[in-house]
CSV table of C-alpha atoms and ligand atoms in Angstrom, one decimal:
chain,number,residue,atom,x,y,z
A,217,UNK,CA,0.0,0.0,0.0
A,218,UNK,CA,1.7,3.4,-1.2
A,219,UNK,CA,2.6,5.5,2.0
A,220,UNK,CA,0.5,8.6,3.2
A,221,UNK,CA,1.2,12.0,1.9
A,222,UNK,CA,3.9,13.5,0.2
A,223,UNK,CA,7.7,12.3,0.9
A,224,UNK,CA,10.6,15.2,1.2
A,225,UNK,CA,13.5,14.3,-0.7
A,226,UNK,CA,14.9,17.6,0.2
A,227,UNK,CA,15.5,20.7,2.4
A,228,UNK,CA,17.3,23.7,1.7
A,229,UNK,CA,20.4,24.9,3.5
A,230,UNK,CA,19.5,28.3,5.0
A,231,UNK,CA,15.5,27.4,4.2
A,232,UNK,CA,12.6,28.1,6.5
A,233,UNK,CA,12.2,24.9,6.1
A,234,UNK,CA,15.9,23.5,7.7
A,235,UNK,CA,14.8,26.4,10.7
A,236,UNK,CA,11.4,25.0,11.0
A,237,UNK,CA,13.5,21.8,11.4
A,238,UNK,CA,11.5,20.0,8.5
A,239,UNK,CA,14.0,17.0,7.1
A,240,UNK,CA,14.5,15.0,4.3
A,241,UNK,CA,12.4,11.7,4.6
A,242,UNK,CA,9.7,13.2,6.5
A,243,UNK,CA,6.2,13.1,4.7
A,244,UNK,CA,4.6,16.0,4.6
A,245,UNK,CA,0.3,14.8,5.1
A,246,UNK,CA,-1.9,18.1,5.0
A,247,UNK,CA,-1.7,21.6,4.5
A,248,UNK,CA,-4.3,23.8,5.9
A,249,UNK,CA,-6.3,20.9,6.9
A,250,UNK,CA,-6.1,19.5,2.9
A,251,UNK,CA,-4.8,16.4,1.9
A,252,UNK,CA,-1.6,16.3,0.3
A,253,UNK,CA,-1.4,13.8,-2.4
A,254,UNK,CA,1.1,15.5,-5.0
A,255,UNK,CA,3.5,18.3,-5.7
A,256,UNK,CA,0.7,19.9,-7.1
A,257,UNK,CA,-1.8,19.6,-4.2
A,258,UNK,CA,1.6,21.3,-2.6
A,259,UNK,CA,1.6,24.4,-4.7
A,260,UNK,CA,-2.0,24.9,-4.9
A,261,UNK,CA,-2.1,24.5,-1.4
A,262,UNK,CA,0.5,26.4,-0.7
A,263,UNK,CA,-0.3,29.6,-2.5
A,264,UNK,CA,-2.2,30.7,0.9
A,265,UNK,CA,-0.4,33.3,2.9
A,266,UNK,CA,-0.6,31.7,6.4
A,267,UNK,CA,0.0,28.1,6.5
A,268,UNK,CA,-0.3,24.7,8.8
A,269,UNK,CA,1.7,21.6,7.9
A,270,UNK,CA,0.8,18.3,9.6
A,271,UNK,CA,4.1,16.4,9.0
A,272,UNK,CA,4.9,13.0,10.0
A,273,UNK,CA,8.7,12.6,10.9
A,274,UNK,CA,10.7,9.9,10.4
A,275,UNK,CA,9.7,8.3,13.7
A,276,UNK,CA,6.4,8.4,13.6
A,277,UNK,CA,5.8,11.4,15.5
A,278,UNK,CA,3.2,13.9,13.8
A,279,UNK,CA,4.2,17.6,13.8
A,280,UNK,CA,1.9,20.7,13.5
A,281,UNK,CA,4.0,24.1,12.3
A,282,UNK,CA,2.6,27.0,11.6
A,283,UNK,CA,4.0,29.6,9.5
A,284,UNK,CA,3.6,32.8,7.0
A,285,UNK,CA,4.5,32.0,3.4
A,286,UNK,CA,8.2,33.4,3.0
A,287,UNK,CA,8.4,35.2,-0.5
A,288,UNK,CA,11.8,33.3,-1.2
A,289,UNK,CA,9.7,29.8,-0.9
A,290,UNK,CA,9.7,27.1,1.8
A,291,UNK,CA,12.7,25.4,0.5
A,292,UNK,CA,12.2,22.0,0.4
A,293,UNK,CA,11.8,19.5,-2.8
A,294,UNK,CA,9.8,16.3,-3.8
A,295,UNK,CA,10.3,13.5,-6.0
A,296,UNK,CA,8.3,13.6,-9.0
A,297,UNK,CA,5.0,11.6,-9.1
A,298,UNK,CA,5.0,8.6,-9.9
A,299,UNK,CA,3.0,8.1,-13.4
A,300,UNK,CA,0.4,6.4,-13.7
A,301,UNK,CA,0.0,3.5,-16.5
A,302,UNK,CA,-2.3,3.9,-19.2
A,303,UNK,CA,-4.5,0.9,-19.8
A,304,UNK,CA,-4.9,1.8,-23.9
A,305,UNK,CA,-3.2,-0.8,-26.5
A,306,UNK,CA,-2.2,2.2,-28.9
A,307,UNK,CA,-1.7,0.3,-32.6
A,308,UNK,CA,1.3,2.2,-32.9
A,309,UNK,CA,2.4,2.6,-29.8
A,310,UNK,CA,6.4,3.1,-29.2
A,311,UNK,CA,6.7,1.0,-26.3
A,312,UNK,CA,5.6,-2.2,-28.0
A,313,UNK,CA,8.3,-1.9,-30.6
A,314,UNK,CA,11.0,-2.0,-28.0
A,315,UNK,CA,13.1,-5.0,-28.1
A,316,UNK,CA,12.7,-7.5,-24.9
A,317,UNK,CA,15.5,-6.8,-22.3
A,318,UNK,CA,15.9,-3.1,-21.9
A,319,UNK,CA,15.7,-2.0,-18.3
A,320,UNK,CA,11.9,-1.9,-16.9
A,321,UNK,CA,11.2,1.9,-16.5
A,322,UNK,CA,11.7,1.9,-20.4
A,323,UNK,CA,8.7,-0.3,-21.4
A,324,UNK,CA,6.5,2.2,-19.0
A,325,UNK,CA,3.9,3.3,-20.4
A,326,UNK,CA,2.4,6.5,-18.5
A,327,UNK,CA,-0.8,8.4,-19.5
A,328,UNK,CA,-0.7,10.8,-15.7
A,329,UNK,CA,-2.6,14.2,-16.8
A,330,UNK,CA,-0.1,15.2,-13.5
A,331,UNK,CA,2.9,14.3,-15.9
A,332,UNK,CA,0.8,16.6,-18.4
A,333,UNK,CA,0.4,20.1,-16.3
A,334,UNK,CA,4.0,19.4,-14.8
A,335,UNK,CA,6.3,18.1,-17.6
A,336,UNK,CA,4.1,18.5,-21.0
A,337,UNK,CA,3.6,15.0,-21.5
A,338,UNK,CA,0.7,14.0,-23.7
A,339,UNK,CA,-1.8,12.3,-22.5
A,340,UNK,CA,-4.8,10.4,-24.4
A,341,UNK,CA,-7.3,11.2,-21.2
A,342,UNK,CA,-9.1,7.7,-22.2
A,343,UNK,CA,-9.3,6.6,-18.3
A,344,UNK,CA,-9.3,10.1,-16.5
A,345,UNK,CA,-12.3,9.6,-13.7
A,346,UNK,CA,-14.9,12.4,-12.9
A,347,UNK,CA,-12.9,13.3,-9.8
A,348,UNK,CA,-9.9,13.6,-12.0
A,349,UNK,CA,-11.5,16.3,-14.6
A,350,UNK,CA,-12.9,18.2,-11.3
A,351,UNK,CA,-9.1,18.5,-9.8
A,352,UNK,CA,-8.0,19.5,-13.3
A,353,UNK,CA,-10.8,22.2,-13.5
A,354,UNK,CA,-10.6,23.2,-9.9
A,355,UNK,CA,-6.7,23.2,-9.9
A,356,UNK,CA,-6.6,25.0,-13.0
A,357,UNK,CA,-3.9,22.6,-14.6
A,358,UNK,CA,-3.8,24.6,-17.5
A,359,UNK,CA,-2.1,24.1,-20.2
A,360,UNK,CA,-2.2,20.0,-20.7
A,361,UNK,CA,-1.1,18.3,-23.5
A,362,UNK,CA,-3.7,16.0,-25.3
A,363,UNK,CA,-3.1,12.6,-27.9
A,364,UNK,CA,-6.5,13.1,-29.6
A,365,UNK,CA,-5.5,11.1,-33.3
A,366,UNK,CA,-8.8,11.2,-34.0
A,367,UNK,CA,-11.8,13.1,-33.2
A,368,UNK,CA,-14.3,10.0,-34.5
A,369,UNK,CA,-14.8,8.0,-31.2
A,370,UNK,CA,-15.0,4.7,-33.3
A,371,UNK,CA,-11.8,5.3,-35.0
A,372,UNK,CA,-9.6,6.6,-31.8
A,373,UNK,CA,-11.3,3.8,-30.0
A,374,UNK,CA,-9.8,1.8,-32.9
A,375,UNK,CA,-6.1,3.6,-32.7
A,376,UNK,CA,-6.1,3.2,-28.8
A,377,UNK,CA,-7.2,-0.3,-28.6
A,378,UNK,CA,-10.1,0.2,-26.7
A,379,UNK,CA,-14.0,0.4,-26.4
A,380,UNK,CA,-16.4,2.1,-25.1
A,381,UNK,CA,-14.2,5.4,-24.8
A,382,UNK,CA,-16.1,9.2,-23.7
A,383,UNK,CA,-15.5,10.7,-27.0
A,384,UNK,CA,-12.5,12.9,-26.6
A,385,UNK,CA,-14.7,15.9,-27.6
A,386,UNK,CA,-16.6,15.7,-24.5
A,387,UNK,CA,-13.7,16.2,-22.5
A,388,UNK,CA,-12.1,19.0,-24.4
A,389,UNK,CA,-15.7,20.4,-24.4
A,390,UNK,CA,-15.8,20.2,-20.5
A,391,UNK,CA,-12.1,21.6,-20.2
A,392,UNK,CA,-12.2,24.5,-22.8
A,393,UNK,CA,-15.6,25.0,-20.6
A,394,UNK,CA,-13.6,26.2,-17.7
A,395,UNK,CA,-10.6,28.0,-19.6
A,396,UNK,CA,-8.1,25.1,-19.6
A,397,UNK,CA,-5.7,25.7,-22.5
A,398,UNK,CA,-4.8,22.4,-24.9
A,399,UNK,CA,-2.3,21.4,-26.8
A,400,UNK,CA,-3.1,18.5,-29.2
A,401,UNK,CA,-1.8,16.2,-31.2
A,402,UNK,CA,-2.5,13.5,-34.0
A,403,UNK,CA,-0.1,10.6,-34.6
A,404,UNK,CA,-0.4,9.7,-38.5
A,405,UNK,CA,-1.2,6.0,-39.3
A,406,UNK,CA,-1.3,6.5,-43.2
A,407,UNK,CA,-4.4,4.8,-44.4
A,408,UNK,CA,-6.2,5.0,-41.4
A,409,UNK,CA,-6.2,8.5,-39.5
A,410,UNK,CA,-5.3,10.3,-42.8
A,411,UNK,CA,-7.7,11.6,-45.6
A,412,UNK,CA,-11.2,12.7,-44.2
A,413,UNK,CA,-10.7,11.6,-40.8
A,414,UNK,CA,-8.1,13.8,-40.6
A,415,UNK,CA,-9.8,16.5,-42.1
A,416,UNK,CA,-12.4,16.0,-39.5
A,417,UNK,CA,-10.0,16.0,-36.7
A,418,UNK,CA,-8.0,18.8,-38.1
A,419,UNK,CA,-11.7,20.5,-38.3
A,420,UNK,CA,-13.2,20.2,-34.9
A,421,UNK,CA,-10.1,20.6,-33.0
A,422,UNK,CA,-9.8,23.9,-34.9
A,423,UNK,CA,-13.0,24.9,-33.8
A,424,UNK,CA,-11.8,25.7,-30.0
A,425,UNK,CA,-9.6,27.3,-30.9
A,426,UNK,CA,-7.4,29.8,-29.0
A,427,UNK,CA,-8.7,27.1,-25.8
A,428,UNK,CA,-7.3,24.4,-27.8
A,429,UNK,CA,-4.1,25.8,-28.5
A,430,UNK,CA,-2.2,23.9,-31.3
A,431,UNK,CA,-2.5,20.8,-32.8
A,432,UNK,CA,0.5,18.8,-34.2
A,433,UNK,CA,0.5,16.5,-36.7
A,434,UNK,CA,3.2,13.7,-36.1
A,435,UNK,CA,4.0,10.4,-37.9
A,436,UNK,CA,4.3,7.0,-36.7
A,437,UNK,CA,7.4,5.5,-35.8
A,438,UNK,CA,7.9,1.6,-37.0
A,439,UNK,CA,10.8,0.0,-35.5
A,440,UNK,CA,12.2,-3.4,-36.9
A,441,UNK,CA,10.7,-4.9,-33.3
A,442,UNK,CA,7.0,-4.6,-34.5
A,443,UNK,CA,6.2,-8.3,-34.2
A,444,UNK,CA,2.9,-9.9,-33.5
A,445,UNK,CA,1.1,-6.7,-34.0
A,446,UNK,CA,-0.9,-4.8,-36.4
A,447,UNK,CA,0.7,-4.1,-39.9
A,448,UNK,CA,0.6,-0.3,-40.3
A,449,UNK,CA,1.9,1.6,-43.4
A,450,UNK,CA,5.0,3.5,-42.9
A,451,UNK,CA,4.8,7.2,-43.7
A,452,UNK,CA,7.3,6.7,-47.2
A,453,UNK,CA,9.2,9.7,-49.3
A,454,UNK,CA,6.1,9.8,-51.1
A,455,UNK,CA,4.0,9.8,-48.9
A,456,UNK,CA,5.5,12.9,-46.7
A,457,UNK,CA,5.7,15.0,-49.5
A,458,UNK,CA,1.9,14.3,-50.7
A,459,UNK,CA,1.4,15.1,-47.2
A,460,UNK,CA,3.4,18.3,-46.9
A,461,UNK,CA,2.1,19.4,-50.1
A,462,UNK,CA,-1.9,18.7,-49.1
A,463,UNK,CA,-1.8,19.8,-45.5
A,464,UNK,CA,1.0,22.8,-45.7
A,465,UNK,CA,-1.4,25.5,-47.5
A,466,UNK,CA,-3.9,24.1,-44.7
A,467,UNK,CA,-2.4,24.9,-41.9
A,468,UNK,CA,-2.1,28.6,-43.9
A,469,UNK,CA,-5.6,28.8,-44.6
A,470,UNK,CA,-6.3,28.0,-40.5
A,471,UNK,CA,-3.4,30.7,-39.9
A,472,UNK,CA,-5.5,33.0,-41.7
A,473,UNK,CA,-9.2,32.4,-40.9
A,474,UNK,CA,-8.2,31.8,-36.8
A,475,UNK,CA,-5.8,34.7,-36.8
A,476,UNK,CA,-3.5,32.5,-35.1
A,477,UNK,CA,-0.5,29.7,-35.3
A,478,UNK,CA,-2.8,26.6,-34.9
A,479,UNK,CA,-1.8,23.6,-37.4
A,480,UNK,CA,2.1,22.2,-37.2
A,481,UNK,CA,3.4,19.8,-38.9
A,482,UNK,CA,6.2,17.6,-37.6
A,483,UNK,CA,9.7,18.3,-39.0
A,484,UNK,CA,10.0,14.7,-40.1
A,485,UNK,CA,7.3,15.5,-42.8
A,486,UNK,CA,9.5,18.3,-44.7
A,487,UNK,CA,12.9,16.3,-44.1
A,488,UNK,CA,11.2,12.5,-45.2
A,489,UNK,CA,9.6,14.2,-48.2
A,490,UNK,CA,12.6,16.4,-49.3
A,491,UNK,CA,10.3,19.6,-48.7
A,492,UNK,CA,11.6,22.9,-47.9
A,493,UNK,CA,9.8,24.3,-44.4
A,494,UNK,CA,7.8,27.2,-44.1
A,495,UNK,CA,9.4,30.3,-42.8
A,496,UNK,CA,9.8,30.5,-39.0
A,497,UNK,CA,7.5,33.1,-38.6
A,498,UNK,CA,4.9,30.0,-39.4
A,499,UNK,CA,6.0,28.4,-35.8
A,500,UNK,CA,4.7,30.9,-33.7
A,501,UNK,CA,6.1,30.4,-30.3
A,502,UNK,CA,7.1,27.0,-30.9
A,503,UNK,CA,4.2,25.4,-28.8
A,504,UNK,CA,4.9,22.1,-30.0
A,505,UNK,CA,9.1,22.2,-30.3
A,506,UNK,CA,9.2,19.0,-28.0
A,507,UNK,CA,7.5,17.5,-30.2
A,508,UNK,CA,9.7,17.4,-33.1
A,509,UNK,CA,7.5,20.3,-34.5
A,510,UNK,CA,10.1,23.3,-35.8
A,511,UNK,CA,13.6,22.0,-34.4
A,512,UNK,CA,15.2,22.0,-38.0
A,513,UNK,CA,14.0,26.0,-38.5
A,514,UNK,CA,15.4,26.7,-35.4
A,515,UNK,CA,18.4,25.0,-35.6
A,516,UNK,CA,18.5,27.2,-39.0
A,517,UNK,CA,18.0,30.3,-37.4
A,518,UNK,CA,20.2,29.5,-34.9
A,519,UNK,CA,23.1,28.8,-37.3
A,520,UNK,CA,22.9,31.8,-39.0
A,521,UNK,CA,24.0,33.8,-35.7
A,522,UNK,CA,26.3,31.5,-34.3
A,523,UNK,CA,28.7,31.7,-37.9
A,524,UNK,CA,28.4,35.1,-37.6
A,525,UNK,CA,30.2,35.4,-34.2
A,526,UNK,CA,32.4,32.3,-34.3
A,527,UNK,CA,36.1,33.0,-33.9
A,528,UNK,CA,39.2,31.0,-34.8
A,529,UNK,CA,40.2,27.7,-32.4
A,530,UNK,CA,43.2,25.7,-31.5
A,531,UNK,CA,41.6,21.8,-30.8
A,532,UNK,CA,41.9,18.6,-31.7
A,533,UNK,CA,40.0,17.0,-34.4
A,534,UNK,CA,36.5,16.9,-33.2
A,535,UNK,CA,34.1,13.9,-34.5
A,536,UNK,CA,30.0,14.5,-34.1
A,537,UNK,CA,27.3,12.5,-34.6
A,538,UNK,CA,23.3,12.9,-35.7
A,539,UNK,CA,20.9,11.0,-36.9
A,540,UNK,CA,20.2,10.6,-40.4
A,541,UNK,CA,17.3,12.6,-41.1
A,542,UNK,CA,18.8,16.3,-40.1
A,543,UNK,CA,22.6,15.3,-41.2
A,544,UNK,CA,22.2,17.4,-44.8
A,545,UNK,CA,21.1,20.5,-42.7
A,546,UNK,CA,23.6,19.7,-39.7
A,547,UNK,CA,26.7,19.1,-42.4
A,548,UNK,CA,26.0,22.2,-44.3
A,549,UNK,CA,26.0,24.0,-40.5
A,550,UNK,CA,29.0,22.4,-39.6
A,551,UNK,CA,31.3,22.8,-42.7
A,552,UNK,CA,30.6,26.3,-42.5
A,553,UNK,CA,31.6,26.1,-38.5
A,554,UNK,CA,35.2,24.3,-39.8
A,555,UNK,CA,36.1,27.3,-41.9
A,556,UNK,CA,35.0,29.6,-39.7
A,557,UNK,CA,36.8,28.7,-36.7
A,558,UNK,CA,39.7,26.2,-38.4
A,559,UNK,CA,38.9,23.6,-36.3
A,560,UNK,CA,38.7,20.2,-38.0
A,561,UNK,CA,35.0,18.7,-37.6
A,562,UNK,CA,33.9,15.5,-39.1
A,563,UNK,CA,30.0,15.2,-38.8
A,564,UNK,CA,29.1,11.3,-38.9
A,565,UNK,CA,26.0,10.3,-39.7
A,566,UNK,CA,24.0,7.2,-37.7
A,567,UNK,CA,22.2,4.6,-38.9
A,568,UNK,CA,19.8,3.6,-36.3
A,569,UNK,CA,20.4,-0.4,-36.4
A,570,UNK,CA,19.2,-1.0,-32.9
A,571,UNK,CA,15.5,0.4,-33.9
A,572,UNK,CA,15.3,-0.3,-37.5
A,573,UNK,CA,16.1,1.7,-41.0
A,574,UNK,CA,12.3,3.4,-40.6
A,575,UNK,CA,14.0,5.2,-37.6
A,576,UNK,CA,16.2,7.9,-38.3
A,577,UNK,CA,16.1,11.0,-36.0
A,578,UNK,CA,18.7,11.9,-34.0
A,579,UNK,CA,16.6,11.3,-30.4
A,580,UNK,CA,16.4,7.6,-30.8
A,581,UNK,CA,20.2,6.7,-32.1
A,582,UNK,CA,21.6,4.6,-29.6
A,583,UNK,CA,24.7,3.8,-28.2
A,584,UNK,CA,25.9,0.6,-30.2
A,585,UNK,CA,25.0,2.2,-33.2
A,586,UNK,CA,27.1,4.9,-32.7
A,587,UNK,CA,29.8,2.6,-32.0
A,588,UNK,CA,29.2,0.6,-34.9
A,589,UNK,CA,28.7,3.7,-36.6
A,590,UNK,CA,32.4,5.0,-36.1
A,591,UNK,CA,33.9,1.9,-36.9
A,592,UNK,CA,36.6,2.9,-39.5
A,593,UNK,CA,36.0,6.3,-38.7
A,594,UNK,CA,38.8,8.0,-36.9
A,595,UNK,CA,36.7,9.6,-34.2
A,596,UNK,CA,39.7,11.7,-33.3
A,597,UNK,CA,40.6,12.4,-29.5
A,598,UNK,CA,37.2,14.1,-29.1
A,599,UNK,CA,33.9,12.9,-30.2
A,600,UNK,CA,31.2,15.2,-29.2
A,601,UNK,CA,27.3,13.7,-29.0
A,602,UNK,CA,24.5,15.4,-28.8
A,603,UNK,CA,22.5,15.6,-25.9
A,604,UNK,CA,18.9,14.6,-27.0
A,605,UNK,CA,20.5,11.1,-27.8
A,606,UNK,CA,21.1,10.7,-23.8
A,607,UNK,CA,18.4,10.5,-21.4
A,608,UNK,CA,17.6,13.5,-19.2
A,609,UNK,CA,19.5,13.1,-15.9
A,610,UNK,CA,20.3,9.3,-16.2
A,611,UNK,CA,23.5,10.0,-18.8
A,612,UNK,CA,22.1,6.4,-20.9
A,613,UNK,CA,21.2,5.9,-24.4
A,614,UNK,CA,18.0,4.3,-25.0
A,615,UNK,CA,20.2,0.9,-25.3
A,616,UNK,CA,21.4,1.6,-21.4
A,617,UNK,CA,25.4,2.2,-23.2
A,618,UNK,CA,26.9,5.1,-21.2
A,619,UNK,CA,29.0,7.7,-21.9
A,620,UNK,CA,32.0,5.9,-20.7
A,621,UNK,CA,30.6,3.0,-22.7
A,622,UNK,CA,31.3,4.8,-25.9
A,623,UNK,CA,34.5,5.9,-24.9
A,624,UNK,CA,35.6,2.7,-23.7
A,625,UNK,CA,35.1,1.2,-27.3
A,626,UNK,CA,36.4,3.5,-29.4
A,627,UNK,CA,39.4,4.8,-27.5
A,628,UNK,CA,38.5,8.3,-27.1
A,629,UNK,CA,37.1,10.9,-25.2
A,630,UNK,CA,33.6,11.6,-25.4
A,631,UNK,CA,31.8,15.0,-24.4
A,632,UNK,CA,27.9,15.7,-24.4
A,633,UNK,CA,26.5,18.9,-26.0
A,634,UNK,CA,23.4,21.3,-25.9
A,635,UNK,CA,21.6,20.0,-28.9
A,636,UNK,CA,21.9,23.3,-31.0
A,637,UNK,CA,24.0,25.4,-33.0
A,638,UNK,CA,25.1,27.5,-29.7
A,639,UNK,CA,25.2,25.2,-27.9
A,640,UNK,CA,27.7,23.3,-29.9
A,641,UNK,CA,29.7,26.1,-30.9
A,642,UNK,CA,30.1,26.9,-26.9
A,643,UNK,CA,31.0,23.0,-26.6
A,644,UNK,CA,33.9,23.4,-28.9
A,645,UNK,CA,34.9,26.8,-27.1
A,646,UNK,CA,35.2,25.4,-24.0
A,647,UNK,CA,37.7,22.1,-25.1
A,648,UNK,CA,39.2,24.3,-26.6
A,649,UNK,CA,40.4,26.3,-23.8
A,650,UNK,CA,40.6,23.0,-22.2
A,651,UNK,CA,43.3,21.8,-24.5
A,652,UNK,CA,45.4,25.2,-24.4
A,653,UNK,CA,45.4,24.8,-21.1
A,654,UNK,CA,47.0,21.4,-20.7
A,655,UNK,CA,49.5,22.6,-23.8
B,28,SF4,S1,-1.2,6.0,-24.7
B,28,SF4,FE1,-0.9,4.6,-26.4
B,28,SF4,S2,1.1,5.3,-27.3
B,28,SF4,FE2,1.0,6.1,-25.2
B,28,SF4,S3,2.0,4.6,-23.9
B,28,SF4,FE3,-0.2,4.1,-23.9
B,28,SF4,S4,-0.4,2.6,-25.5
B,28,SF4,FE4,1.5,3.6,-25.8
């Protein structure tokens, strides 16, 4: 049975919190006389000037403290929630098409509209209870991030392998009701959520519009694992740049009738189908960047002022690895970043063996492939990887290789960048001054 109220996994040096003598492992059970089940039951909680916290400490013993809200917070930190599984059978869901023996946590599959509000995780809502929708509404968890993939119940019911779902619809009706902002998303399955269904989709998300926020348009992933399941069409050359050239002057026409950035299409699209991507000024805010949704423009942009301030530098030959499906972009970046600055860069890119050919952005390469990758390659003393290939705060690739991994097996020294052009340029800055220094 999961313990009572909300475990402390932190407290500030110098914090109310340390004075107040509040540790790390006791469990904080009720503000103000309100249950605490999450981090954010804490901050809604919490946004009340004077406060009561009934604590349990590590003994046992059950604490009352009273206190005024400081302005420079309470200082003390939680663990994350801990997501909830969704109980959907998504045709094309990822997580299927793993191979078998990767650590556990990566064959999780959550669907937590907690995940949603804090981290901008999309969520299908197919089993949100009653009591669920009320927090969201009463919380104000606003903005949440929504799967929808199809508006038609019996279709999505189809796509998430299940029956007898509340139309999604009726949720976003209910939501957009009470001012909760949305942003959506669609994963194409060509042949089956494309064509009028899509349309449709496209349509009625359109229609709550500024509530529902954006919509992305994504496409499937297929790795070489997809065994025993459904057999879905990949989304081919062709077929991208059909799509890019139906659905592009769309998401204009929405641009122009809603008076707003509302239909994106995922990056993949333009790069699968050899299409060029709209201007920049067609992303908006970027709304839906972590979805794959504008990267490469960015990227672009970004270039452009990062060659205009680059300097000379004095490093060893520096090796860097992508996927396939950005290298042409990436390479032209790069070779402009060699004469530039004088340094000698070798971009490399991966083929993603581990996941299948269908899978080519840079996000999913993993370790052995990079190794394999290099093979015959000299990688140089300094082989720099980008850091959307690792995952965030555990330092693995999606194969559970490590940094050190790499290393190991190519004999060299491997660094981690900030995936961008910056963030590179700064990457290379910095070993440089590394290797002056030990000159
Ligand atoms: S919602 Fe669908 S795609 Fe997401 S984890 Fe569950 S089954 Fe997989």
């Amino acid at each position: 049975m999961a313990e009572e109220g909300l475990l402390i996994e932190a407290v500030m040096a110098d914090s109310l919190a340390a004075e107040l003598e509040i540790e790390a492992g006791d469990r904080l059970l009720m503000i103000n006389g309100c249950v605490v089940r999450d981090i954010i039951d804490y901050n809604f909680y919490t946004s009340d000037d004077e406060l009561l916290f009934l604590i349990k400490k590590g003994d046992g013993d059950l604490w009352e403290i009273e206190f005024d809200r400081p302005d420079e917070g309470i200082g003390i930190s939680f663990a994350p929630p801990v997501p909830a599984s969704c109980g959907n059978k998504c045709i094309f869901c990822f997580v299927h098409q793993m191979p078998r023996g990767l650590r556990k946590p990566l064959y999780v599959k959550d669907e937590d509209f907690r995940l949603s509000f804090l981290y901008g995780n999309y969520v299908t809502l197919s089993n949100i209870s009653p009591e669920e929708l009320e927090r969201i509404k009463e919380q104000r968890l606003s903005p949440l991030y929504i799967s929808v993939h199809a508006t038609d119940n019996a279709l999505r019911e189809r796509l998430l392998g299940r029956q007898k779902l509340v139309p999604v619809l009726e949720t976003i009706r209910q939501l957009a009701d009470c001012g909760i902002v949305m942003h959506t998303q669609i994963v194409l399955c060509p042949g089956i959520n494309d064509g009028a269904a899509l349309a449709k989709t496209v349509h009625d998300l359109a229609s709550f519009y500024p509530l529902v926020a954006s919509l992305a348009i994504v496409p499937l992933g297929l790795t070489r694992h997809r065994k025993g399941l459904e057999a879905l069409a990949p989304v081919t050359e062709t077929y991208a740049a059909r799509f890019v050239d139906e659905w592009l002057p769309q998401q204009f026409v929405l641009e122009e009738r809603l008076k707003g950035d509302f239909l994106f299409l995922a990056d993949e699209f333009f790069l699968k189908g050899r299409r060029p991507f709209p201007n920049i000024a067609s992303y908006g805010d970027f709304p839906q960047l972590e979805n794959g949704v504008g990267m490469i423009p960015l990227f672009l942009a970004g270039s452009a002022a990062t060659l205009a301030s680059a300097e000379p530098l004095s490093l060893p030959p520096v090796t860097v690895v992508t996927g396939l499906s950005p290298y042409p972009f990436i390479l032209d970046f790069v070779e402009k970043l060699a004469a530039k600055t004088s340094a000698s860069i070798t971009l490399v890119p991966i083929s993603n063996s581990f996941f299948g050919d269908e899978v080519t952005v840079t996000g999913l390469v993993t370790g052995i492939d990079i190794v394999e990758g290099l093979k015959g390659v000299a990688p140089g003393s300094l082989l720099l990887i980008p850091d959307v290939m690792l995952k965030e705060g555990e330092g693995l690739f999606l194969d559970e290789m490590n940094l050190a991994g790499i290393a190991a097996a190519l004999l060299c020294e491997a660094h981690v960048f900030e995936a961008s052009p910056e963030g590179f340029y700064r990457k290379l800055v910095d070993l440089g001054e590394c290797s002056s220094s030990l000159s």
